[in-house]
Coordinates of C-alpha atoms and ligand atoms in Angstrom, one line a residue:
M1 CA -0.8 -1.3 63.1
D2 CA -1.3 -4.5 64.9
L3 CA -4.2 -4.1 67.4
T4 CA -3.4 -7.2 69.3
L5 CA -2.0 -6.4 72.8
S6 CA 1.3 -8.0 73.7
E7 CA 1.4 -10.1 76.9
E8 CA 3.2 -7.2 78.7
Q9 CA 0.5 -4.7 77.5
E10 CA -2.3 -7.0 78.6
A11 CA -0.6 -7.5 82.0
V12 CA -0.3 -3.8 82.7
R13 CA -3.9 -3.2 81.6
K14 CA -5.1 -6.0 83.9
L15 CA -3.0 -4.5 86.7
A16 CA -4.8 -1.1 86.2
E17 CA -8.2 -2.7 86.0
E18 CA -7.6 -4.6 89.3
F19 CA -6.2 -1.5 90.9
V20 CA -9.4 0.5 90.0
A21 CA -11.7 -2.3 91.3
R22 CA -9.8 -2.4 94.6
E23 CA -8.6 1.1 95.3
V24 CA -10.8 3.5 93.3
A25 CA -14.3 2.1 92.6
P26 CA -15.3 1.6 96.3
H27 CA -14.6 5.3 97.1
V28 CA -15.7 7.1 93.9
V29 CA -19.1 8.4 95.2
A30 CA -17.7 9.5 98.6
W31 CA -14.7 11.3 97.1
D32 CA -17.0 13.1 94.6
R33 CA -19.4 14.2 97.4
A34 CA -16.5 15.2 99.7
E35 CA -14.8 17.1 96.8
N36 CA -11.6 15.2 97.9
V37 CA -9.8 12.2 96.6
D38 CA -7.8 10.5 99.4
K39 CA -4.3 11.6 98.7
S40 CA -2.8 8.2 99.7
I41 CA -3.8 7.1 96.2
V42 CA -0.7 8.9 94.8
K43 CA 1.8 6.6 96.6
K44 CA -0.3 3.5 95.5
L45 CA -0.2 4.7 91.9
G46 CA 3.6 5.2 92.3
D47 CA 4.1 1.7 93.8
L48 CA 2.6 0.1 90.8
G49 CA 4.7 2.1 88.4
F50 CA 1.8 4.0 86.9
L51 CA 3.5 7.4 87.6
G52 CA 6.7 6.3 85.8
L53 CA 5.3 4.8 82.6
T54 CA 7.5 5.6 79.5
V55 CA 10.1 7.4 81.8
P56 CA 13.6 5.7 81.6
E57 CA 14.3 3.2 84.4
E58 CA 17.6 4.9 85.2
Y59 CA 15.5 7.8 86.6
G60 CA 13.2 5.6 88.5
G61 CA 10.6 5.2 85.7
S62 CA 8.9 1.9 84.8
G63 CA 9.7 2.2 81.1
G64 CA 7.0 0.8 78.9
D65 CA 5.5 2.0 75.6
H66 CA 2.9 4.6 75.0
L67 CA 0.2 2.1 74.3
S68 CA 0.7 0.8 77.8
Y69 CA 0.4 4.3 79.1
C70 CA -2.9 4.7 77.1
L71 CA -4.2 1.4 78.5
V72 CA -3.5 2.5 82.1
T73 CA -5.0 6.0 81.6
E74 CA -8.1 4.4 80.0
E75 CA -8.6 2.1 83.0
L76 CA -8.1 4.9 85.5
G77 CA -10.5 7.1 83.5
R78 CA -13.0 4.3 83.5
G79 CA -12.7 4.3 87.3
D80 CA -12.4 8.0 88.2
S81 CA -11.3 10.9 86.0
S82 CA -10.0 12.7 89.1
V83 CA -7.5 9.9 89.7
R84 CA -6.7 9.6 86.0
G85 CA -5.9 13.4 86.0
I86 CA -3.3 13.0 88.8
V87 CA -1.3 10.7 86.5
S88 CA -1.9 12.6 83.3
V89 CA -0.5 15.8 84.9
S90 CA 2.2 14.6 87.3
L91 CA 3.6 12.0 84.9
G92 CA 2.3 13.1 81.5
L93 CA 2.8 16.9 81.6
V94 CA 5.5 17.2 84.3
A95 CA 7.8 14.2 84.6
K96 CA 7.8 13.4 80.9
T97 CA 8.7 17.0 80.1
I98 CA 11.6 16.9 82.6
A99 CA 12.7 13.7 81.0
S100 CA 12.7 15.4 77.6
W101 CA 14.0 18.8 78.4
G102 CA 15.7 18.6 81.8
D103 CA 19.5 18.6 82.5
E104 CA 21.0 15.8 84.4
D105 CA 20.7 17.6 87.8
Q106 CA 17.0 18.3 87.2
K107 CA 16.3 14.7 86.1
R108 CA 18.1 13.3 89.2
T109 CA 16.4 15.7 91.5
W110 CA 12.8 15.3 90.4
L111 CA 12.2 12.1 88.4
P112 CA 12.8 9.5 91.0
R113 CA 10.4 11.4 93.4
L114 CA 7.7 12.0 90.8
T115 CA 7.7 8.5 89.4
S116 CA 7.6 6.8 92.9
G117 CA 4.7 9.0 94.0
E118 CA 6.8 10.5 96.8
A119 CA 6.3 13.9 95.1
I120 CA 3.6 15.3 92.8
G121 CA 3.9 17.7 89.9
C122 CA 1.5 20.3 88.5
F123 CA 1.6 22.3 85.2
G124 CA 1.2 26.1 85.5
L125 CA 0.4 27.6 82.2
T126 CA -3.2 29.0 82.4
E127 CA -3.7 32.4 84.0
P128 CA -6.9 34.4 84.9
G129 CA -6.5 36.4 81.7
T130 CA -5.0 33.9 79.3
G131 CA -6.3 30.3 78.6
S132 CA -6.5 29.5 74.9
D133 CA -4.1 32.4 74.2
A134 CA -1.5 31.0 76.5
G135 CA 1.4 32.6 74.6
N136 CA 0.3 36.0 75.9
L137 CA 0.7 35.0 79.6
A138 CA 1.6 37.8 82.0
T139 CA 3.5 36.1 84.8
R140 CA 7.0 37.5 84.8
A141 CA 10.4 36.1 85.9
E142 CA 13.0 38.9 86.2
R143 CA 16.7 38.1 86.3
D144 CA 18.3 39.3 89.6
G145 CA 22.0 38.3 89.9
G146 CA 22.1 34.5 89.8
D147 CA 18.4 34.1 90.5
Y148 CA 15.0 34.8 88.9
V149 CA 12.2 36.5 90.8
V150 CA 8.7 35.5 89.7
N151 CA 5.4 37.4 90.1
G152 CA 2.1 36.4 88.7
T153 CA -1.1 34.2 89.1
K154 CA -1.9 30.8 87.6
M155 CA -5.5 29.6 87.4
F156 CA -7.2 26.1 87.3
I157 CA -4.0 24.2 88.1
T158 CA -4.7 20.5 88.4
N159 CA -2.9 18.9 91.5
G160 CA -2.2 22.5 92.5
T161 CA -2.7 22.2 96.2
W162 CA -1.1 18.8 96.4
A163 CA 2.0 19.4 94.2
D164 CA 5.6 19.6 95.4
V165 CA 6.8 21.1 92.2
V166 CA 5.2 23.3 89.6
L167 CA 6.3 23.4 86.0
L168 CA 5.8 27.1 85.6
F169 CA 5.7 29.2 82.5
A170 CA 6.7 32.9 82.8
R171 CA 7.8 35.7 80.6
T172 CA 11.5 36.4 80.8
N173 CA 11.8 39.2 78.3
D174 CA 9.6 41.6 76.4
A175 CA 9.6 39.8 73.0
P176 CA 6.0 39.7 71.8
G177 CA 3.7 36.8 72.4
H178 CA 5.1 33.4 73.1
R179 CA 8.7 34.2 72.2
G180 CA 9.5 35.7 75.6
V181 CA 8.2 32.7 77.6
S182 CA 10.5 30.4 79.6
A183 CA 9.8 27.3 81.7
F184 CA 10.9 26.8 85.3
L185 CA 10.7 24.1 87.9
V186 CA 9.6 25.8 91.1
P187 CA 9.3 23.9 94.4
T188 CA 5.9 24.8 95.8
D189 CA 7.3 25.4 99.3
T190 CA 9.3 28.4 97.9
P191 CA 8.5 31.5 100.0
G192 CA 6.0 33.8 98.2
L193 CA 4.0 31.0 96.5
T194 CA 0.5 30.6 97.9
R195 CA -2.3 28.3 96.8
R196 CA -6.1 28.4 97.0
T197 CA -8.4 25.5 96.2
V198 CA -10.9 26.2 93.4
H199 CA -14.3 24.9 94.7
G200 CA -17.6 24.5 93.0
K201 CA -16.5 22.5 89.9
L202 CA -19.2 20.8 87.8
G203 CA -17.1 17.7 87.7
L204 CA -13.7 16.4 88.7
R205 CA -14.9 17.4 92.1
G206 CA -12.4 15.1 93.9
Q207 CA -9.4 16.6 92.1
A208 CA -7.2 19.2 93.8
T209 CA -7.6 22.2 91.4
A210 CA -6.0 25.4 92.5
E211 CA -5.1 29.0 91.9
L212 CA -1.4 29.7 92.5
V213 CA -0.2 33.2 93.4
L214 CA 3.5 34.0 93.1
Q215 CA 4.7 37.2 94.8
G216 CA 8.5 37.7 94.7
V217 CA 9.2 34.0 94.4
R218 CA 13.0 33.7 94.1
V219 CA 14.4 30.7 92.3
P220 CA 18.0 29.9 91.3
A221 CA 19.0 30.0 87.6
G222 CA 19.2 26.2 87.8
A223 CA 15.4 26.2 88.0
L224 CA 15.2 27.2 84.3
L225 CA 14.0 24.1 82.3
G226 CA 15.4 24.1 78.7
P227 CA 16.8 27.2 77.1
E228 CA 15.5 30.7 78.1
G229 CA 12.8 31.8 75.6
K230 CA 11.9 28.2 74.7
G231 CA 9.1 27.9 77.3
F232 CA 6.2 28.0 74.9
S233 CA 7.7 25.3 72.7
I234 CA 8.2 23.2 75.8
A235 CA 4.6 23.8 76.9
M236 CA 3.2 22.8 73.4
S237 CA 5.4 19.7 73.2
A238 CA 4.1 18.6 76.7
L239 CA 0.5 19.3 75.7
A240 CA 0.7 17.4 72.4
K241 CA 1.6 14.2 74.3
G242 CA -0.8 15.2 77.1
R243 CA -3.7 15.2 74.7
M244 CA -3.2 11.5 74.1
S245 CA -3.6 10.7 77.7
V246 CA -6.7 12.9 78.0
A247 CA -8.1 11.1 75.0
A248 CA -7.4 7.7 76.6
G249 CA -9.1 8.9 79.8
C250 CA -12.1 9.9 77.7
V251 CA -12.2 6.4 76.2
G252 CA -12.4 5.2 79.7
I253 CA -15.3 7.4 80.5
A254 CA -17.1 6.3 77.3
Q255 CA -16.4 2.6 78.1
A256 CA -17.8 3.1 81.6
A257 CA -20.9 4.7 80.2
L258 CA -21.4 1.8 77.8
D259 CA -20.9 -0.9 80.4
A260 CA -23.3 0.9 82.8
A261 CA -25.9 1.5 80.1
V262 CA -25.9 -2.1 78.8
R263 CA -26.1 -3.5 82.3
Y264 CA -29.0 -1.3 83.3
A265 CA -30.9 -1.8 80.0
G266 CA -30.8 -5.6 80.7
E267 CA -32.2 -5.1 84.2
R268 CA -34.8 -2.4 83.9
E269 CA -38.3 -3.4 82.6
Q270 CA -40.9 -1.2 81.0
F271 CA -43.9 -2.2 78.9
G272 CA -43.5 -5.8 80.1
K273 CA -39.9 -6.3 78.9
A274 CA -36.3 -5.3 79.5
I275 CA -35.7 -1.8 78.0
A276 CA -32.8 -3.4 76.1
R277 CA -35.5 -5.0 73.9
H278 CA -36.8 -1.6 72.8
Q279 CA -35.3 -0.6 69.5
L280 CA -34.7 3.1 70.4
V281 CA -32.8 2.0 73.5
Q282 CA -30.6 -0.3 71.3
E283 CA -30.0 2.8 69.1
L284 CA -28.6 4.7 72.2
L285 CA -26.4 1.7 73.1
S286 CA -25.1 1.3 69.6
D287 CA -24.3 5.0 69.3
I288 CA -22.2 4.7 72.5
A289 CA -20.5 1.6 71.3
V290 CA -19.4 3.1 67.9
D291 CA -18.1 6.2 69.7
V292 CA -16.0 4.0 72.1
D293 CA -14.4 2.1 69.3
A294 CA -13.7 5.2 67.1
A295 CA -12.2 7.1 70.1
R296 CA -10.0 4.2 71.2
L297 CA -8.7 3.6 67.6
L298 CA -7.8 7.3 67.2
T299 CA -6.0 7.3 70.6
W300 CA -4.1 4.1 70.0
R301 CA -2.9 5.5 66.6
V302 CA -1.2 8.4 68.5
A303 CA 0.6 5.9 70.8
D304 CA 1.7 3.9 67.8
L305 CA 3.1 7.1 66.0
I306 CA 5.0 8.2 69.2
D307 CA 6.5 4.7 69.7
R308 CA 7.6 4.6 66.1
G309 CA 9.2 8.1 66.4
Q310 CA 6.8 9.6 63.9
E311 CA 5.1 13.1 63.9
F312 CA 2.1 12.8 66.1
A313 CA 0.9 16.2 67.2
T314 CA -2.0 16.6 64.7
A315 CA -3.1 13.0 65.3
A316 CA -3.1 13.8 69.1
S317 CA -5.4 16.8 68.5
K318 CA -7.8 14.7 66.4
A319 CA -7.9 12.0 69.1
K320 CA -8.4 14.5 71.9
L321 CA -11.1 16.4 69.9
Y322 CA -13.0 13.3 69.0
A323 CA -12.6 11.4 72.2
S324 CA -13.6 14.3 74.5
E325 CA -16.7 15.1 72.4
A326 CA -17.5 11.4 72.3
A327 CA -17.1 11.1 76.1
V328 CA -19.7 13.8 76.6
R329 CA -22.1 12.2 74.0
C330 CA -21.6 8.7 75.5
A331 CA -22.2 9.8 79.1
N332 CA -25.3 11.8 78.0
N333 CA -26.7 8.8 76.0
A334 CA -26.1 6.5 78.9
L335 CA -27.9 8.9 81.2
Q336 CA -30.8 8.8 78.8
V337 CA -30.8 4.9 79.1
F338 CA -31.0 5.3 82.9
G339 CA -34.0 7.6 82.7
G340 CA -34.7 9.5 85.9
Y341 CA -32.3 7.3 87.9
G342 CA -29.4 8.6 85.8
Y343 CA -30.0 12.0 87.4
I344 CA -29.3 10.7 90.9
D345 CA -25.7 10.3 92.1
E346 CA -26.3 6.8 93.5
Y347 CA -25.9 5.7 89.8
P348 CA -22.6 6.3 88.0
V349 CA -23.7 8.0 84.8
G350 CA -24.4 11.5 86.1
K351 CA -20.8 11.8 87.4
L352 CA -19.5 10.4 84.1
L353 CA -21.3 13.3 82.3
R354 CA -20.1 15.9 84.8
D355 CA -16.5 14.7 84.6
A356 CA -16.6 14.4 80.8
R357 CA -17.7 17.9 80.3
V358 CA -14.3 19.5 81.1
M359 CA -12.5 17.2 78.6
T360 CA -13.6 19.5 75.7
L361 CA -12.2 22.5 77.6
Y362 CA -8.8 21.7 79.1
E363 CA -5.5 21.0 77.4
G364 CA -6.9 23.0 74.5
T365 CA -10.6 23.4 73.8
S366 CA -12.4 21.7 71.0
Q367 CA -12.2 24.9 69.0
I368 CA -8.4 25.1 69.5
Q369 CA -8.0 21.5 68.4
K370 CA -9.9 22.3 65.2
L371 CA -7.6 25.3 64.6
I372 CA -4.5 23.0 65.0
I373 CA -6.0 20.4 62.6
G374 CA -6.9 23.2 60.2
R375 CA -3.4 24.7 60.3
A376 CA -1.9 21.3 59.5
L377 CA -4.3 20.8 56.5
T378 CA -3.9 24.3 55.0
G379 CA -0.5 25.5 56.2
V380 CA -2.3 28.7 57.4
S381 CA -2.5 29.6 61.1
A382 CA -5.9 31.0 62.1
F383 CA -4.8 31.8 65.6
Ligands
LIG1 C1 -10.8 21.5 85.9 C2 -9.8 22.2 85.1 C3 -8.4 21.8 85.2 C4 -7.4 22.5 84.5 N1 -6.1 22.1 84.7 C5 -5.1 22.9 84.2 C6 -3.8 22.7 84.5 O1 -3.4 21.7 85.2 N2 -2.8 23.6 84.0 C7 -3.2 24.6 83.2 O2 -2.3 25.4 82.8 N3 -4.5 24.9 82.9 C8 -5.5 24.1 83.4 N4 -6.8 24.3 83.1 C9 -7.1 25.4 82.2 C10 -7.6 25.1 80.8 O3 -6.6 24.5 80.1 C11 -8.3 26.3 80.2 O4 -9.5 26.5 80.9 C12 -8.5 26.2 78.7 O5 -7.3 26.2 78.0 C13 -9.4 27.3 78.2 O6 -9.0 28.5 78.6 P1 -10.1 29.5 79.2 O7 -10.8 28.8 80.3 O8 -9.4 30.8 79.6 O9 -11.1 29.8 78.1 P2 -10.9 30.9 76.9 O10 -9.6 30.7 76.3 O11 -11.3 32.3 77.4 O12 -12.0 30.4 75.8 C14 -13.4 30.7 76.0 C15 -14.1 30.2 74.7 O13 -13.6 30.9 73.5 C16 -13.1 30.0 72.6 N5 -11.9 30.5 71.9 C17 -10.8 31.1 72.4 N6 -10.0 31.4 71.4 C18 -10.5 31.0 70.3 C19 -10.1 31.1 68.9 N7 -8.9 31.6 68.5 N8 -11.0 30.6 68.0 C20 -12.2 30.1 68.3 N9 -12.6 30.0 69.6 C21 -11.8 30.4 70.6 C22 -12.7 28.7 73.4 O14 -12.7 27.5 72.6 C23 -13.9 28.7 74.4 O15 -15.0 28.1 73.9 C24 -7.8 23.6 83.7 C25 -9.1 24.0 83.6 C26 -10.1 23.3 84.3 C27 -11.5 23.8 84.1

């Protein structure tokens, strides 16, 4: 794998870096304190093509390869993980899944709106009673003439209160476990669907996270995405690619931690010299730097495998596992470099640590990634 970026890749990375400096960085602290990212950011992301990366141009996407997608999500993650999450979910989990599994009508209906930022998507898999064990979800979609009627509750749904469409997973028959699950595209203004913001998050405070309650939500049969009963495979294929973008976002957090820690270590003086000149501070900085490189290389490998049409799911789990744990370590080490000032939200590292913490939990916890990797190594499922 050639690690040199092409001119196009460097251009899109630079575009994302400048976007973060102009549209994100000045507002990060205020959005975090207000628990609300300004929603106008979505249209701006769409205008630059960031919500259409890797989606075919005939459906309004901006094309591009998966390394470009990683570069953009890394830059956004360096700026604000709440903003990065908008892209990872609306594009990575929803639009890309419609592009892979949707029929022509579904692609024409949703992709131009999602890729332009006119509409936002959310991914409704987790429920109050099922997180890691998603195949045992309880939401039901009962056939009623030409329609389905959906009842159930979804929990912790990113973009939930902002979204125009939810990629919803529901049980359509009584087959045990994941075999009875189907996927649906449900407009969020459908009668019977209500949303409640989840407040009090440790991190990602600016992100719209919601509980969705569906009571007698009626959708036409044309809302079914992919074949009936294939919903769990659709969810897992979405998450495998999604893990690459979470990993890239984590590289962004780790890089931001490194940049902040190196800068501060050069400015802060103790014992008559910059703390950067104390060997144990250099150890903290070097530990962060090695984590950044290792996480980035694992993540780029996933992009390379996808773009070459190779099997990538296990590599995506390895990248997500390593990068998410590394993001927590890096932010924590950076906070140590900042001393007491790192504990105050006028400095960036406390927020990096709070935002990083969820990365080892969502899109499959670290334990679940280890089970996926273990299954690939042994051929035996420990789920
Ligand atoms: C901010 C935020 C945003 C989210 N966004 C979305 C979203 O957009 N869409 C969506 O569908 N979900 C979303 N989630 C949900 C997220 O994916 C789940 O929280 C996650 O899958 C874990 O599920 P759980 O919280 O129910 O934990 P549980 O599954 O109850 O796990 C609890 C603990 O048990 C461990 N555990 C569980 N099973 C095993 C096992 N077999 N072996 C070993 N250990 C195990 C876990 O690793 C964990 O440590 C979000 C969550 C958060 C916090």
